[in-house]
Amino acid sequence: MTLRLAHTAELDRSELRAVRALLDAAFDGDFSDEDWEHGLGGMHALVHDGAGLAAHGSVVQRRLRHRGRWLRTGYVEAVAVRADVRRTGLGGRVTAELERIIERAYDLGALSASEDGAPLYTARGWQRWPGQVHALSPDGIVRLPEEEGGLYLRPALAGPLDPAGELVLDWRDGDIA
């Protein structure tokens, strides 16, 4: 198995098609065009084996505000492992590469995890955000109660955050977190 790190700009069309196909399969068709867009424009960790693309994840830059300070955030997106190689450590391998990027280049790491995906991240030291989650929408700051409980953080250059302070995510189309 080989692991490759590459920026979106370095991936050719066939590689991007393979990533999208992996994500569509891994999420049982519940991976939207907006979800796809969220995973582009940053760094990708790709694991290949003899059968092709086995695992993928990306980290893109976002801005999250905490206690009046906007933090440069490495946001993890589009993590998936091919069905026949799940539970073999590839998700952890991809995540480790993304964490290395976050720890060296960002104030903070963040991601939204499902109940099924959360154990991968918590085992690696990601912490569930216990506080309120908001977004800076076109209409101002709005609370996102549906995102509370599913947002995970990894302190990087900014250090730990105070859960008594709200977390405000930058706006984007589709799922905000």
mmCIF file of C-alpha atoms in Angstrom:
data_model
loop_
_atom_site.group_PDB
_atom_site.id
_atom_site.type_symbol
_atom_site.label_atom_id
_atom_site.label_comp_id
_atom_site.label_asym_id
_atom_site.label_seq_id
_atom_site.Cartn_x
_atom_site.Cartn_y
_atom_site.Cartn_z
ATOM 1 C CA MET A 1 0.000 0.000 0.000
ATOM 2 C CA THR A 2 1.172 3.484 -0.797
ATOM 3 C CA LEU A 3 0.138 6.768 0.754
ATOM 4 C CA ARG A 4 0.240 9.971 -1.247
ATOM 5 C CA LEU A 5 -0.323 13.543 -0.102
ATOM 6 C CA ALA A 6 -1.424 15.966 -2.785
ATOM 7 C CA HIS A 7 -3.224 19.269 -3.153
ATOM 8 C CA THR A 8 -6.460 19.216 -5.141
ATOM 9 C CA ALA A 9 -4.635 21.042 -7.945
ATOM 10 C CA GLU A 10 -2.221 18.096 -8.267
ATOM 11 C CA LEU A 11 -4.947 15.481 -8.758
ATOM 12 C CA ASP A 12 -5.839 14.674 -12.347
ATOM 13 C CA ARG A 13 -9.389 13.986 -13.534
ATOM 14 C CA SER A 14 -9.097 10.221 -13.183
ATOM 15 C CA GLU A 15 -7.887 10.550 -9.575
ATOM 16 C CA LEU A 16 -10.726 12.935 -8.750
ATOM 17 C CA ARG A 17 -13.242 10.514 -10.331
ATOM 18 C CA ALA A 18 -11.802 7.660 -8.249
ATOM 19 C CA VAL A 19 -12.093 9.723 -5.044
ATOM 20 C CA ARG A 20 -15.692 10.688 -5.845
ATOM 21 C CA ALA A 21 -16.582 7.048 -6.633
ATOM 22 C CA LEU A 22 -15.058 5.911 -3.317
ATOM 23 C CA LEU A 23 -17.038 8.555 -1.414
ATOM 24 C CA ASP A 24 -20.296 7.737 -3.208
ATOM 25 C CA ALA A 25 -19.861 4.040 -2.381
ATOM 26 C CA ALA A 26 -18.753 4.603 1.216
ATOM 27 C CA PHE A 27 -21.677 6.907 1.970
ATOM 28 C CA ASP A 28 -24.215 4.671 0.167
ATOM 29 C CA GLY A 29 -25.148 7.408 -2.298
ATOM 30 C CA ASP A 30 -25.652 9.991 0.471
ATOM 31 C CA PHE A 31 -22.660 12.108 -0.571
ATOM 32 C CA SER A 32 -23.961 15.244 -2.282
ATOM 33 C CA ASP A 33 -22.311 17.556 -4.791
ATOM 34 C CA GLU A 34 -22.012 20.114 -1.969
ATOM 35 C CA ASP A 35 -20.268 17.514 0.223
ATOM 36 C CA TRP A 36 -17.885 16.903 -2.680
ATOM 37 C CA GLU A 37 -17.153 20.631 -3.015
ATOM 38 C CA HIS A 38 -16.406 20.834 0.723
ATOM 39 C CA GLY A 39 -13.589 18.309 0.338
ATOM 40 C CA LEU A 40 -11.812 20.163 -2.475
ATOM 41 C CA GLY A 41 -9.264 22.966 -2.410
ATOM 42 C CA GLY A 42 -6.965 21.563 0.239
ATOM 43 C CA MET A 43 -4.659 18.647 0.901
ATOM 44 C CA HIS A 44 -5.674 15.041 0.225
ATOM 45 C CA ALA A 45 -4.317 11.855 1.770
ATOM 46 C CA LEU A 46 -4.826 8.948 -0.638
ATOM 47 C CA VAL A 47 -3.990 5.309 0.051
ATOM 48 C CA HIS A 48 -3.695 2.977 -2.944
ATOM 49 C CA ASP A 49 -3.385 -0.781 -2.995
ATOM 50 C CA GLY A 50 -3.344 -3.338 -5.824
ATOM 51 C CA ALA A 51 -7.072 -2.821 -6.416
ATOM 52 C CA GLY A 52 -6.864 0.987 -6.662
ATOM 53 C CA LEU A 53 -7.893 3.734 -4.269
ATOM 54 C CA ALA A 54 -8.422 2.185 -0.834
ATOM 55 C CA ALA A 55 -8.833 5.250 1.411
ATOM 56 C CA HIS A 56 -9.088 9.006 1.209
ATOM 57 C CA GLY A 57 -9.448 12.087 3.382
ATOM 58 C CA SER A 58 -8.872 15.784 2.900
ATOM 59 C CA VAL A 59 -8.210 18.834 5.022
ATOM 60 C CA VAL A 60 -9.386 22.248 3.834
ATOM 61 C CA GLN A 61 -9.033 25.675 5.388
ATOM 62 C CA ARG A 62 -12.016 27.222 7.148
ATOM 63 C CA ARG A 63 -12.438 29.993 9.702
ATOM 64 C CA LEU A 64 -13.978 29.351 13.115
ATOM 65 C CA ARG A 65 -14.486 32.128 15.635
ATOM 66 C CA HIS A 66 -14.047 31.597 19.356
ATOM 67 C CA ARG A 67 -14.091 34.353 21.971
ATOM 68 C CA GLY A 68 -13.864 37.064 19.305
ATOM 69 C CA ARG A 69 -10.896 35.548 17.470
ATOM 70 C CA TRP A 70 -11.152 33.952 14.034
ATOM 71 C CA LEU A 71 -9.008 30.819 13.962
ATOM 72 C CA ARG A 72 -7.427 29.365 10.831
ATOM 73 C CA THR A 73 -8.924 25.895 10.962
ATOM 74 C CA GLY A 74 -7.940 22.701 9.185
ATOM 75 C CA TYR A 75 -11.332 21.102 8.574
ATOM 76 C CA VAL A 76 -11.318 17.376 7.843
ATOM 77 C CA GLU A 77 -13.620 16.286 5.029
ATOM 78 C CA ALA A 78 -14.402 13.334 2.791
ATOM 79 C CA VAL A 79 -12.846 10.533 4.851
ATOM 80 C CA ALA A 80 -13.709 7.127 3.443
ATOM 81 C CA VAL A 81 -12.302 3.603 3.218
ATOM 82 C CA ARG A 82 -13.214 1.072 0.546
ATOM 83 C CA ALA A 83 -15.600 -1.584 1.918
ATOM 84 C CA ASP A 84 -13.269 -4.570 1.418
ATOM 85 C CA VAL A 85 -10.450 -2.981 3.474
ATOM 86 C CA ARG A 86 -12.410 -1.359 6.296
ATOM 87 C CA ARG A 87 -11.276 -2.019 9.873
ATOM 88 C CA THR A 88 -7.671 -2.538 8.741
ATOM 89 C CA GLY A 89 -6.276 0.770 10.013
ATOM 90 C CA LEU A 90 -6.483 2.748 6.782
ATOM 91 C CA GLY A 91 -8.885 5.312 8.241
ATOM 92 C CA GLY A 92 -6.371 5.924 11.020
ATOM 93 C CA ARG A 93 -3.510 6.144 8.565
ATOM 94 C CA VAL A 94 -5.308 8.786 6.490
ATOM 95 C CA THR A 95 -6.370 10.684 9.598
ATOM 96 C CA ALA A 96 -2.811 10.673 10.981
ATOM 97 C CA GLU A 97 -1.554 12.397 7.830
ATOM 98 C CA LEU A 98 -4.315 15.010 8.020
ATOM 99 C CA GLU A 99 -3.554 15.599 11.714
ATOM 100 C CA ARG A 100 0.115 16.156 10.889
ATOM 101 C CA ILE A 101 -0.890 18.898 8.449
ATOM 102 C CA ILE A 102 -3.295 20.449 10.972
ATOM 103 C CA GLU A 103 -0.748 20.486 13.795
ATOM 104 C CA ARG A 104 1.840 22.286 11.689
ATOM 105 C CA ALA A 105 -0.285 24.648 9.621
ATOM 106 C CA TYR A 106 -3.473 25.543 11.492
ATOM 107 C CA ASP A 107 -4.642 27.096 14.738
ATOM 108 C CA LEU A 108 -7.202 24.331 15.186
ATOM 109 C CA GLY A 109 -8.491 21.110 13.669
ATOM 110 C CA ALA A 110 -12.226 20.450 13.316
ATOM 111 C CA LEU A 111 -14.566 17.921 11.762
ATOM 112 C CA SER A 112 -18.133 16.716 11.899
ATOM 113 C CA ALA A 113 -18.489 13.030 12.697
ATOM 114 C CA SER A 114 -21.362 10.609 12.594
ATOM 115 C CA GLU A 115 -21.990 8.260 15.505
ATOM 116 C CA ASP A 116 -20.291 5.492 13.530
ATOM 117 C CA GLY A 117 -17.282 7.630 12.644
ATOM 118 C CA ALA A 118 -16.741 9.286 16.028
ATOM 119 C CA PRO A 119 -14.792 6.392 17.655
ATOM 120 C CA LEU A 120 -12.027 6.714 15.028
ATOM 121 C CA TYR A 121 -11.493 10.342 15.981
ATOM 122 C CA THR A 122 -11.958 10.124 19.753
ATOM 123 C CA ALA A 123 -9.445 7.260 19.907
ATOM 124 C CA ARG A 124 -6.950 9.627 18.253
ATOM 125 C CA GLY A 125 -7.516 12.449 20.747
ATOM 126 C CA TRP A 126 -10.195 14.481 18.980
ATOM 127 C CA GLN A 127 -12.573 16.038 21.502
ATOM 128 C CA ARG A 128 -16.305 16.438 21.072
ATOM 129 C CA TRP A 129 -17.197 20.136 21.328
ATOM 130 C CA PRO A 130 -19.593 20.390 24.294
ATOM 131 C CA GLY A 131 -20.605 24.003 23.719
ATOM 132 C CA GLN A 132 -22.900 25.847 21.379
ATOM 133 C CA VAL A 133 -22.339 25.876 17.629
ATOM 134 C CA HIS A 134 -23.250 28.859 15.467
ATOM 135 C CA ALA A 135 -22.593 29.991 11.915
ATOM 136 C CA LEU A 136 -22.024 33.361 10.350
ATOM 137 C CA SER A 137 -24.876 33.199 7.823
ATOM 138 C CA PRO A 138 -25.867 35.752 5.165
ATOM 139 C CA ASP A 139 -28.464 36.934 7.732
ATOM 140 C CA GLY A 140 -26.020 37.197 10.639
ATOM 141 C CA ILE A 141 -24.996 34.736 13.325
ATOM 142 C CA VAL A 142 -27.428 31.838 13.725
ATOM 143 C CA ARG A 143 -27.352 28.958 16.187
ATOM 144 C CA LEU A 144 -27.025 25.431 14.766
ATOM 145 C CA PRO A 145 -28.418 23.146 17.488
ATOM 146 C CA GLU A 146 -28.511 20.213 15.041
ATOM 147 C CA GLU A 147 -24.704 20.384 14.795
ATOM 148 C CA GLU A 148 -24.143 20.354 18.552
ATOM 149 C CA GLY A 149 -22.781 17.041 19.751
ATOM 150 C CA GLY A 150 -21.300 16.081 16.383
ATOM 151 C CA LEU A 151 -18.483 18.605 16.064
ATOM 152 C CA TYR A 152 -15.002 17.440 17.098
ATOM 153 C CA LEU A 153 -11.922 19.579 17.669
ATOM 154 C CA ARG A 154 -8.205 18.960 17.797
ATOM 155 C CA PRO A 155 -6.215 21.722 19.459
ATOM 156 C CA ALA A 156 -3.261 22.787 17.371
ATOM 157 C CA LEU A 157 -1.371 26.083 17.475
ATOM 158 C CA ALA A 158 -4.229 27.893 19.306
ATOM 159 C CA GLY A 159 -4.306 25.399 22.185
ATOM 160 C CA PRO A 160 -7.503 24.215 23.887
ATOM 161 C CA LEU A 161 -10.703 26.242 23.606
ATOM 162 C CA ASP A 162 -13.095 27.218 26.398
ATOM 163 C CA PRO A 163 -16.416 25.371 25.972
ATOM 164 C CA ALA A 164 -18.196 28.254 27.733
ATOM 165 C CA GLY A 165 -17.525 30.344 24.622
ATOM 166 C CA GLU A 166 -19.557 29.780 21.497
ATOM 167 C CA LEU A 167 -18.001 28.409 18.334
ATOM 168 C CA VAL A 168 -18.958 30.241 15.115
ATOM 169 C CA LEU A 169 -18.310 28.526 11.793
ATOM 170 C CA ASP A 170 -17.894 30.330 8.508
ATOM 171 C CA TRP A 171 -20.803 29.957 6.084
ATOM 172 C CA ARG A 172 -20.915 27.560 3.144
ATOM 173 C CA ASP A 173 -23.556 25.939 0.982
ATOM 174 C CA GLY A 174 -24.908 22.560 2.106
ATOM 175 C CA ASP A 175 -24.010 21.211 5.525
ATOM 176 C CA ILE A 176 -22.379 23.956 7.559
ATOM 177 C CA ALA A 177 -20.415 21.600 9.811
#
